[in-house]
Amino acid sequence: STGTRFEKEAKGISEMVIKDIRLICSFPGGRIDHGHHAGQAVRALRDALAMADACETAMNMTNRGN
């Protein structure tokens, strides 16, 4: 295997984030645009607010200084 331990760990973390984002986008809250196209404005708004809350939680859980 090639690459340093750091490079391998960084790649693993990147792959994990990609999988997590794909998972989030598969939930109804990640399909906000579909609600707009289906004429379900209230559902789309609720999903948008839920996604905003989830993003705020993720930001609060991370250290932006690192």
PDB file of N, CA, C and O in Angstrom:
ATOM      1  N   SER A   1       0.836  -1.190   0.000  1.00  0.00           N
ATOM      2  CA  SER A   1       0.000   0.000   0.000  1.00  0.00           C
ATOM      3  C   SER A   1       0.877   1.249   0.000  1.00  0.00           C
ATOM      4  O   SER A   1       1.957   1.253   0.556  1.00  0.00           O
ATOM      5  N   THR A   2       0.395   2.281  -0.647  1.00  0.00           N
ATOM      6  CA  THR A   2       1.175   3.505  -0.774  1.00  0.00           C
ATOM      7  C   THR A   2       0.553   4.609   0.063  1.00  0.00           C
ATOM      8  O   THR A   2      -0.607   4.552   0.439  1.00  0.00           O
ATOM      9  N   GLY A   3       1.332   5.633   0.308  1.00  0.00           N
ATOM     10  CA  GLY A   3       0.850   6.789   1.055  1.00  0.00           C
ATOM     11  C   GLY A   3       1.179   6.680   2.527  1.00  0.00           C
ATOM     12  O   GLY A   3       1.329   5.596   3.081  1.00  0.00           O
ATOM     13  N   THR A   4       1.277   7.834   3.136  1.00  0.00           N
ATOM     14  CA  THR A   4       1.561   7.876   4.563  1.00  0.00           C
ATOM     15  C   THR A   4       0.301   7.558   5.350  1.00  0.00           C
ATOM     16  O   THR A   4      -0.812   7.529   4.815  1.00  0.00           O
ATOM     17  N   ARG A   5       0.475   7.321   6.628  1.00  0.00           N
ATOM     18  CA  ARG A   5      -0.675   7.046   7.495  1.00  0.00           C
ATOM     19  C   ARG A   5      -1.649   8.227   7.456  1.00  0.00           C
ATOM     20  O   ARG A   5      -2.858   8.043   7.384  1.00  0.00           O
ATOM     21  N   PHE A   6      -1.114   9.442   7.496  1.00  0.00           N
ATOM     22  CA  PHE A   6      -1.960  10.641   7.441  1.00  0.00           C
ATOM     23  C   PHE A   6      -2.775  10.682   6.153  1.00  0.00           C
ATOM     24  O   PHE A   6      -3.973  10.961   6.170  1.00  0.00           O
ATOM     25  N   GLU A   7      -2.133  10.383   5.033  1.00  0.00           N
ATOM     26  CA  GLU A   7      -2.834  10.405   3.746  1.00  0.00           C
ATOM     27  C   GLU A   7      -3.955   9.359   3.711  1.00  0.00           C
ATOM     28  O   GLU A   7      -5.044   9.622   3.213  1.00  0.00           O
ATOM     29  N   LYS A   8      -3.673   8.198   4.266  1.00  0.00           N
ATOM     30  CA  LYS A   8      -4.691   7.146   4.305  1.00  0.00           C
ATOM     31  C   LYS A   8      -5.866   7.553   5.192  1.00  0.00           C
ATOM     32  O   LYS A   8      -7.022   7.350   4.838  1.00  0.00           O
ATOM     33  N   GLU A   9      -5.564   8.129   6.362  1.00  0.00           N
ATOM     34  CA  GLU A   9      -6.626   8.565   7.269  1.00  0.00           C
ATOM     35  C   GLU A   9      -7.438   9.694   6.647  1.00  0.00           C
ATOM     36  O   GLU A   9      -8.667   9.707   6.756  1.00  0.00           O
ATOM     37  N   ALA A  10      -6.767  10.636   5.980  1.00  0.00           N
ATOM     38  CA  ALA A  10      -7.468  11.751   5.342  1.00  0.00           C
ATOM     39  C   ALA A  10      -8.393  11.236   4.246  1.00  0.00           C
ATOM     40  O   ALA A  10      -9.529  11.691   4.111  1.00  0.00           O
ATOM     41  N   LYS A  11      -7.916  10.272   3.468  1.00  0.00           N
ATOM     42  CA  LYS A  11      -8.746   9.697   2.412  1.00  0.00           C
ATOM     43  C   LYS A  11      -9.948   8.984   3.014  1.00  0.00           C
ATOM     44  O   LYS A  11     -11.068   9.107   2.525  1.00  0.00           O
ATOM     45  N   GLY A  12      -9.724   8.256   4.104  1.00  0.00           N
ATOM     46  CA  GLY A  12     -10.815   7.552   4.775  1.00  0.00           C
ATOM     47  C   GLY A  12     -11.864   8.519   5.307  1.00  0.00           C
ATOM     48  O   GLY A  12     -13.062   8.278   5.195  1.00  0.00           O
ATOM     49  N   ILE A  13     -11.421   9.621   5.868  1.00  0.00           N
ATOM     50  CA  ILE A  13     -12.349  10.630   6.383  1.00  0.00           C
ATOM     51  C   ILE A  13     -13.125  11.256   5.229  1.00  0.00           C
ATOM     52  O   ILE A  13     -14.334  11.445   5.318  1.00  0.00           O
ATOM     53  N   SER A  14     -12.443  11.559   4.143  1.00  0.00           N
ATOM     54  CA  SER A  14     -13.121  12.141   2.974  1.00  0.00           C
ATOM     55  C   SER A  14     -14.190  11.193   2.444  1.00  0.00           C
ATOM     56  O   SER A  14     -15.303  11.619   2.122  1.00  0.00           O
ATOM     57  N   GLU A  15     -13.864   9.913   2.366  1.00  0.00           N
ATOM     58  CA  GLU A  15     -14.835   8.932   1.879  1.00  0.00           C
ATOM     59  C   GLU A  15     -16.029   8.832   2.828  1.00  0.00           C
ATOM     60  O   GLU A  15     -17.176   8.707   2.390  1.00  0.00           O
ATOM     61  N   MET A  16     -15.766   8.916   4.126  1.00  0.00           N
ATOM     62  CA  MET A  16     -16.833   8.851   5.110  1.00  0.00           C
ATOM     63  C   MET A  16     -17.770  10.060   4.968  1.00  0.00           C
ATOM     64  O   MET A  16     -18.995   9.913   5.005  1.00  0.00           O
ATOM     65  N   VAL A  17     -17.205  11.245   4.774  1.00  0.00           N
ATOM     66  CA  VAL A  17     -18.015  12.448   4.608  1.00  0.00           C
ATOM     67  C   VAL A  17     -18.870  12.347   3.346  1.00  0.00           C
ATOM     68  O   VAL A  17     -20.056  12.693   3.359  1.00  0.00           O
ATOM     69  N   ILE A  18     -18.284  11.853   2.274  1.00  0.00           N
ATOM     70  CA  ILE A  18     -19.044  11.687   1.022  1.00  0.00           C
ATOM     71  C   ILE A  18     -20.215  10.740   1.247  1.00  0.00           C
ATOM     72  O   ILE A  18     -21.348  11.029   0.834  1.00  0.00           O
ATOM     73  N   LYS A  19     -19.991   9.629   1.912  1.00  0.00           N
ATOM     74  CA  LYS A  19     -21.071   8.673   2.186  1.00  0.00           C
ATOM     75  C   LYS A  19     -22.142   9.309   3.071  1.00  0.00           C
ATOM     76  O   LYS A  19     -23.334   9.100   2.851  1.00  0.00           O
ATOM     77  N   ASP A  20     -21.718  10.069   4.075  1.00  0.00           N
ATOM     78  CA  ASP A  20     -22.678  10.720   4.963  1.00  0.00           C
ATOM     79  C   ASP A  20     -23.535  11.740   4.220  1.00  0.00           C
ATOM     80  O   ASP A  20     -24.749  11.810   4.430  1.00  0.00           O
ATOM     81  N   ILE A  21     -22.920  12.520   3.356  1.00  0.00           N
ATOM     82  CA  ILE A  21     -23.679  13.506   2.584  1.00  0.00           C
ATOM     83  C   ILE A  21     -24.667  12.808   1.668  1.00  0.00           C
ATOM     84  O   ILE A  21     -25.823  13.221   1.551  1.00  0.00           O
ATOM     85  N   ARG A  22     -24.253  11.732   1.038  1.00  0.00           N
ATOM     86  CA  ARG A  22     -25.174  10.966   0.177  1.00  0.00           C
ATOM     87  C   ARG A  22     -26.337  10.404   0.991  1.00  0.00           C
ATOM     88  O   ARG A  22     -27.479  10.392   0.537  1.00  0.00           O
ATOM     89  N   LEU A  23     -26.040   9.931   2.198  1.00  0.00           N
ATOM     90  CA  LEU A  23     -27.090   9.406   3.060  1.00  0.00           C
ATOM     91  C   LEU A  23     -28.075  10.507   3.445  1.00  0.00           C
ATOM     92  O   LEU A  23     -29.293  10.321   3.355  1.00  0.00           O
ATOM     93  N   ILE A  24     -27.566  11.651   3.849  1.00  0.00           N
ATOM     94  CA  ILE A  24     -28.432  12.778   4.217  1.00  0.00           C
ATOM     95  C   ILE A  24     -29.320  13.165   3.046  1.00  0.00           C
ATOM     96  O   ILE A  24     -30.514  13.418   3.215  1.00  0.00           O
ATOM     97  N   CYS A  25     -28.759  13.194   1.868  1.00  0.00           N
ATOM     98  CA  CYS A  25     -29.528  13.597   0.681  1.00  0.00           C
ATOM     99  C   CYS A  25     -30.574  12.567   0.285  1.00  0.00           C
ATOM    100  O   CYS A  25     -31.478  12.881  -0.485  1.00  0.00           O
ATOM    101  N   SER A  26     -30.480  11.361   0.809  1.00  0.00           N
ATOM    102  CA  SER A  26     -31.477  10.342   0.487  1.00  0.00           C
ATOM    103  C   SER A  26     -32.703  10.448   1.390  1.00  0.00           C
ATOM    104  O   SER A  26     -33.737   9.867   1.088  1.00  0.00           O
ATOM    105  N   PHE A  27     -32.606  11.191   2.506  1.00  0.00           N
ATOM    106  CA  PHE A  27     -33.743  11.379   3.406  1.00  0.00           C
ATOM    107  C   PHE A  27     -34.669  12.438   2.844  1.00  0.00           C
ATOM    108  O   PHE A  27     -34.259  13.280   2.056  1.00  0.00           O
ATOM    109  N   PRO A  28     -35.936  12.416   3.271  1.00  0.00           N
ATOM    110  CA  PRO A  28     -36.882  13.430   2.775  1.00  0.00           C
ATOM    111  C   PRO A  28     -36.371  14.865   2.937  1.00  0.00           C
ATOM    112  O   PRO A  28     -36.551  15.690   2.064  1.00  0.00           O
ATOM    113  N   GLY A  29     -35.688  15.161   4.023  1.00  0.00           N
ATOM    114  CA  GLY A  29     -35.161  16.506   4.218  1.00  0.00           C
ATOM    115  C   GLY A  29     -34.106  16.881   3.204  1.00  0.00           C
ATOM    116  O   GLY A  29     -33.866  18.052   2.939  1.00  0.00           O
ATOM    117  N   GLY A  30     -33.465  15.878   2.636  1.00  0.00           N
ATOM    118  CA  GLY A  30     -32.461  16.129   1.617  1.00  0.00           C
ATOM    119  C   GLY A  30     -33.062  16.223   0.232  1.00  0.00           C
ATOM    120  O   GLY A  30     -32.365  16.400  -0.751  1.00  0.00           O
ATOM    121  N   ARG A  31     -34.371  16.124   0.148  1.00  0.00           N
ATOM    122  CA  ARG A  31     -35.052  16.169  -1.146  1.00  0.00           C
ATOM    123  C   ARG A  31     -35.973  17.379  -1.213  1.00  0.00           C
ATOM    124  O   ARG A  31     -37.083  17.315  -1.716  1.00  0.00           O
ATOM    125  N   ILE A  32     -35.486  18.484  -0.680  1.00  0.00           N
ATOM    126  CA  ILE A  32     -36.277  19.712  -0.604  1.00  0.00           C
ATOM    127  C   ILE A  32     -36.771  20.138  -1.977  1.00  0.00           C
ATOM    128  O   ILE A  32     -37.935  20.520  -2.145  1.00  0.00           O
ATOM    129  N   ASP A  33     -35.938  20.032  -2.966  1.00  0.00           N
ATOM    130  CA  ASP A  33     -36.288  20.456  -4.324  1.00  0.00           C
ATOM    131  C   ASP A  33     -37.474  19.663  -4.866  1.00  0.00           C
ATOM    132  O   ASP A  33     -38.318  20.195  -5.573  1.00  0.00           O
ATOM    133  N   HIS A  34     -37.569  18.391  -4.496  1.00  0.00           N
ATOM    134  CA  HIS A  34     -38.675  17.559  -4.977  1.00  0.00           C
ATOM    135  C   HIS A  34     -40.009  18.089  -4.474  1.00  0.00           C
ATOM    136  O   HIS A  34     -41.009  18.043  -5.189  1.00  0.00           O
ATOM    137  N   GLY A  35     -40.028  18.595  -3.231  1.00  0.00           N
ATOM    138  CA  GLY A  35     -41.252  19.167  -2.688  1.00  0.00           C
ATOM    139  C   GLY A  35     -41.711  20.373  -3.469  1.00  0.00           C
ATOM    140  O   GLY A  35     -42.896  20.577  -3.712  1.00  0.00           O
ATOM    141  N   HIS A  36     -40.756  21.177  -3.920  1.00  0.00           N
ATOM    142  CA  HIS A  36     -41.108  22.351  -4.727  1.00  0.00           C
ATOM    143  C   HIS A  36     -41.714  21.928  -6.064  1.00  0.00           C
ATOM    144  O   HIS A  36     -42.720  22.488  -6.501  1.00  0.00           O
ATOM    145  N   HIS A  37     -41.118  20.935  -6.684  1.00  0.00           N
ATOM    146  CA  HIS A  37     -41.612  20.497  -7.989  1.00  0.00           C
ATOM    147  C   HIS A  37     -42.966  19.798  -7.887  1.00  0.00           C
ATOM    148  O   HIS A  37     -43.747  19.805  -8.832  1.00  0.00           O
ATOM    149  N   ALA A  38     -43.243  19.205  -6.736  1.00  0.00           N
ATOM    150  CA  ALA A  38     -44.503  18.496  -6.549  1.00  0.00           C
ATOM    151  C   ALA A  38     -45.611  19.424  -6.049  1.00  0.00           C
ATOM    152  O   ALA A  38     -46.712  18.974  -5.782  1.00  0.00           O
ATOM    153  N   GLY A  39     -45.311  20.714  -5.904  1.00  0.00           N
ATOM    154  CA  GLY A  39     -46.310  21.664  -5.432  1.00  0.00           C
ATOM    155  C   GLY A  39     -46.604  21.513  -3.948  1.00  0.00           C
ATOM    156  O   GLY A  39     -47.696  21.835  -3.498  1.00  0.00           O
ATOM    157  N   GLN A  40     -45.644  21.008  -3.197  1.00  0.00           N
ATOM    158  CA  GLN A  40     -45.818  20.805  -1.759  1.00  0.00           C
ATOM    159  C   GLN A  40     -44.959  21.807  -1.000  1.00  0.00           C
ATOM    160  O   GLN A  40     -43.986  21.458  -0.343  1.00  0.00           O
ATOM    161  N   ALA A  41     -45.363  23.060  -1.071  1.00  0.00           N
ATOM    162  CA  ALA A  41     -44.551  24.150  -0.513  1.00  0.00           C
ATOM    163  C   ALA A  41     -44.365  24.018   0.994  1.00  0.00           C
ATOM    164  O   ALA A  41     -43.274  24.264   1.514  1.00  0.00           O
ATOM    165  N   VAL A  42     -45.409  23.643   1.722  1.00  0.00           N
ATOM    166  CA  VAL A  42     -45.296  23.528   3.182  1.00  0.00           C
ATOM    167  C   VAL A  42     -44.296  22.440   3.543  1.00  0.00           C
ATOM    168  O   VAL A  42     -43.439  22.630   4.416  1.00  0.00           O
ATOM    169  N   ARG A  43     -44.380  21.308   2.867  1.00  0.00           N
ATOM    170  CA  ARG A  43     -43.432  20.215   3.130  1.00  0.00           C
ATOM    171  C   ARG A  43     -42.004  20.654   2.787  1.00  0.00           C
ATOM    172  O   ARG A  43     -41.061  20.379   3.530  1.00  0.00           O
ATOM    173  N   ALA A  44     -41.845  21.333   1.671  1.00  0.00           N
ATOM    174  CA  ALA A  44     -40.519  21.796   1.268  1.00  0.00           C
ATOM    175  C   ALA A  44     -39.956  22.770   2.293  1.00  0.00           C
ATOM    176  O   ALA A  44     -38.767  22.717   2.620  1.00  0.00           O
ATOM    177  N   LEU A  45     -40.803  23.656   2.830  1.00  0.00           N
ATOM    178  CA  LEU A  45     -40.351  24.613   3.842  1.00  0.00           C
ATOM    179  C   LEU A  45     -39.945  23.892   5.120  1.00  0.00           C
ATOM    180  O   LEU A  45     -38.893  24.192   5.698  1.00  0.00           O
ATOM    181  N   ARG A  46     -40.756  22.934   5.558  1.00  0.00           N
ATOM    182  CA  ARG A  46     -40.400  22.155   6.761  1.00  0.00           C
ATOM    183  C   ARG A  46     -39.070  21.425   6.562  1.00  0.00           C
ATOM    184  O   ARG A  46     -38.229  21.397   7.456  1.00  0.00           O
ATOM    185  N   ASP A  47     -38.912  20.816   5.393  1.00  0.00           N
ATOM    186  CA  ASP A  47     -37.666  20.102   5.108  1.00  0.00           C
ATOM    187  C   ASP A  47     -36.474  21.059   5.082  1.00  0.00           C
ATOM    188  O   ASP A  47     -35.389  20.724   5.552  1.00  0.00           O
ATOM    189  N   ALA A  48     -36.674  22.255   4.526  1.00  0.00           N
ATOM    190  CA  ALA A  48     -35.596  23.244   4.476  1.00  0.00           C
ATOM    191  C   ALA A  48     -35.200  23.676   5.889  1.00  0.00           C
ATOM    192  O   ALA A  48     -34.010  23.813   6.195  1.00  0.00           O
ATOM    193  N   LEU A  49     -36.184  23.890   6.757  1.00  0.00           N
ATOM    194  CA  LEU A  49     -35.889  24.269   8.143  1.00  0.00           C
ATOM    195  C   LEU A  49     -35.183  23.138   8.885  1.00  0.00           C
ATOM    196  O   LEU A  49     -34.248  23.378   9.656  1.00  0.00           O
ATOM    197  N   ALA A  50     -35.610  21.900   8.642  1.00  0.00           N
ATOM    198  CA  ALA A  50     -34.954  20.748   9.271  1.00  0.00           C
ATOM    199  C   ALA A  50     -33.507  20.628   8.797  1.00  0.00           C
ATOM    200  O   ALA A  50     -32.606  20.338   9.588  1.00  0.00           O
ATOM    201  N   MET A  51     -33.275  20.864   7.511  1.00  0.00           N
ATOM    202  CA  MET A  51     -31.915  20.798   6.978  1.00  0.00           C
ATOM    203  C   MET A  51     -31.055  21.915   7.567  1.00  0.00           C
ATOM    204  O   MET A  51     -29.889  21.692   7.915  1.00  0.00           O
ATOM    205  N   ALA A  52     -31.622  23.106   7.726  1.00  0.00           N
ATOM    206  CA  ALA A  52     -30.882  24.216   8.333  1.00  0.00           C
ATOM    207  C   ALA A  52     -30.505  23.878   9.767  1.00  0.00           C
ATOM    208  O   ALA A  52     -29.372  24.149  10.201  1.00  0.00           O
ATOM    209  N   ASP A  53     -31.422  23.277  10.512  1.00  0.00           N
ATOM    210  CA  ASP A  53     -31.119  22.859  11.889  1.00  0.00           C
ATOM    211  C   ASP A  53     -30.011  21.815  11.909  1.00  0.00           C
ATOM    212  O   ASP A  53     -29.108  21.877  12.748  1.00  0.00           O
ATOM    213  N   ALA A  54     -30.066  20.861  10.986  1.00  0.00           N
ATOM    214  CA  ALA A  54     -29.039  19.817  10.922  1.00  0.00           C
ATOM    215  C   ALA A  54     -27.675  20.412  10.601  1.00  0.00           C
ATOM    216  O   ALA A  54     -26.661  20.026  11.194  1.00  0.00           O
ATOM    217  N   CYS A  55     -27.643  21.378   9.687  1.00  0.00           N
ATOM    218  CA  CYS A  55     -26.375  22.028   9.329  1.00  0.00           C
ATOM    219  C   CYS A  55     -25.824  22.819  10.508  1.00  0.00           C
ATOM    220  O   CYS A  55     -24.615  22.797  10.772  1.00  0.00           O
ATOM    221  N   GLU A  56     -26.708  23.497  11.238  1.00  0.00           N
ATOM    222  CA  GLU A  56     -26.266  24.257  12.414  1.00  0.00           C
ATOM    223  C   GLU A  56     -25.691  23.314  13.470  1.00  0.00           C
ATOM    224  O   GLU A  56     -24.653  23.599  14.064  1.00  0.00           O
ATOM    225  N   THR A  57     -26.339  22.175  13.661  1.00  0.00           N
ATOM    226  CA  THR A  57     -25.838  21.188  14.613  1.00  0.00           C
ATOM    227  C   THR A  57     -24.458  20.695  14.198  1.00  0.00           C
ATOM    228  O   THR A  57     -23.547  20.610  15.016  1.00  0.00           O
ATOM    229  N   ALA A  58     -24.294  20.384  12.918  1.00  0.00           N
ATOM    230  CA  ALA A  58     -22.994  19.912  12.424  1.00  0.00           C
ATOM    231  C   ALA A  58     -21.925  20.975  12.619  1.00  0.00           C
ATOM    232  O   ALA A  58     -20.798  20.662  13.016  1.00  0.00           O
ATOM    233  N   MET A  59     -22.259  22.222  12.367  1.00  0.00           N
ATOM    234  CA  MET A  59     -21.284  23.296  12.536  1.00  0.00           C
ATOM    235  C   MET A  59     -20.913  23.468  14.011  1.00  0.00           C
ATOM    236  O   MET A  59     -19.749  23.700  14.342  1.00  0.00           O
ATOM    237  N   ASN A  60     -21.895  23.328  14.892  1.00  0.00           N
ATOM    238  CA  ASN A  60     -21.626  23.462  16.311  1.00  0.00           C
ATOM    239  C   ASN A  60     -20.789  22.301  16.861  1.00  0.00           C
ATOM    240  O   ASN A  60     -20.084  22.454  17.857  1.00  0.00           O
ATOM    241  N   MET A  61     -20.874  21.157  16.197  1.00  0.00           N
ATOM    242  CA  MET A  61     -20.118  19.986  16.636  1.00  0.00           C
ATOM    243  C   MET A  61     -18.679  19.991  16.149  1.00  0.00           C
ATOM    244  O   MET A  61     -17.879  19.171  16.592  1.00  0.00           O
ATOM    245  N   THR A  62     -18.359  20.870  15.229  1.00  0.00           N
ATOM    246  CA  THR A  62     -17.003  20.913  14.666  1.00  0.00           C
ATOM    247  C   THR A  62     -16.278  22.157  15.138  1.00  0.00           C
ATOM    248  O   THR A  62     -16.886  23.157  15.484  1.00  0.00           O
ATOM    249  N   ASN A  63     -14.973  22.084  15.112  1.00  0.00           N
ATOM    250  CA  ASN A  63     -14.137  23.204  15.493  1.00  0.00           C
ATOM    251  C   ASN A  63     -13.649  23.882  14.227  1.00  0.00           C
ATOM    252  O   ASN A  63     -12.818  23.349  13.506  1.00  0.00           O
ATOM    253  N   ARG A  64     -14.199  25.034  13.931  1.00  0.00           N
ATOM    254  CA  ARG A  64     -13.842  25.738  12.697  1.00  0.00           C
ATOM    255  C   ARG A  64     -12.404  26.241  12.706  1.00  0.00           C
ATOM    256  O   ARG A  64     -11.864  26.600  11.684  1.00  0.00           O
ATOM    257  N   GLY A  65     -11.759  26.250  13.868  1.00  0.00           N
ATOM    258  CA  GLY A  65     -10.380  26.719  13.966  1.00  0.00           C
ATOM    259  C   GLY A  65      -9.365  25.697  13.502  1.00  0.00           C
ATOM    260  O   GLY A  65      -8.195  26.000  13.320  1.00  0.00           O
ATOM    261  N   ASN A  66      -9.797  24.458  13.319  1.00  0.00           N
ATOM    262  CA  ASN A  66      -8.866  23.398  12.904  1.00  0.00           C
ATOM    263  C   ASN A  66      -8.953  23.146  11.428  1.00  0.00           C
ATOM    264  O   ASN A  66      -9.893  23.204  10.794  1.00  0.00           O
TER     265      ASN A  66
END
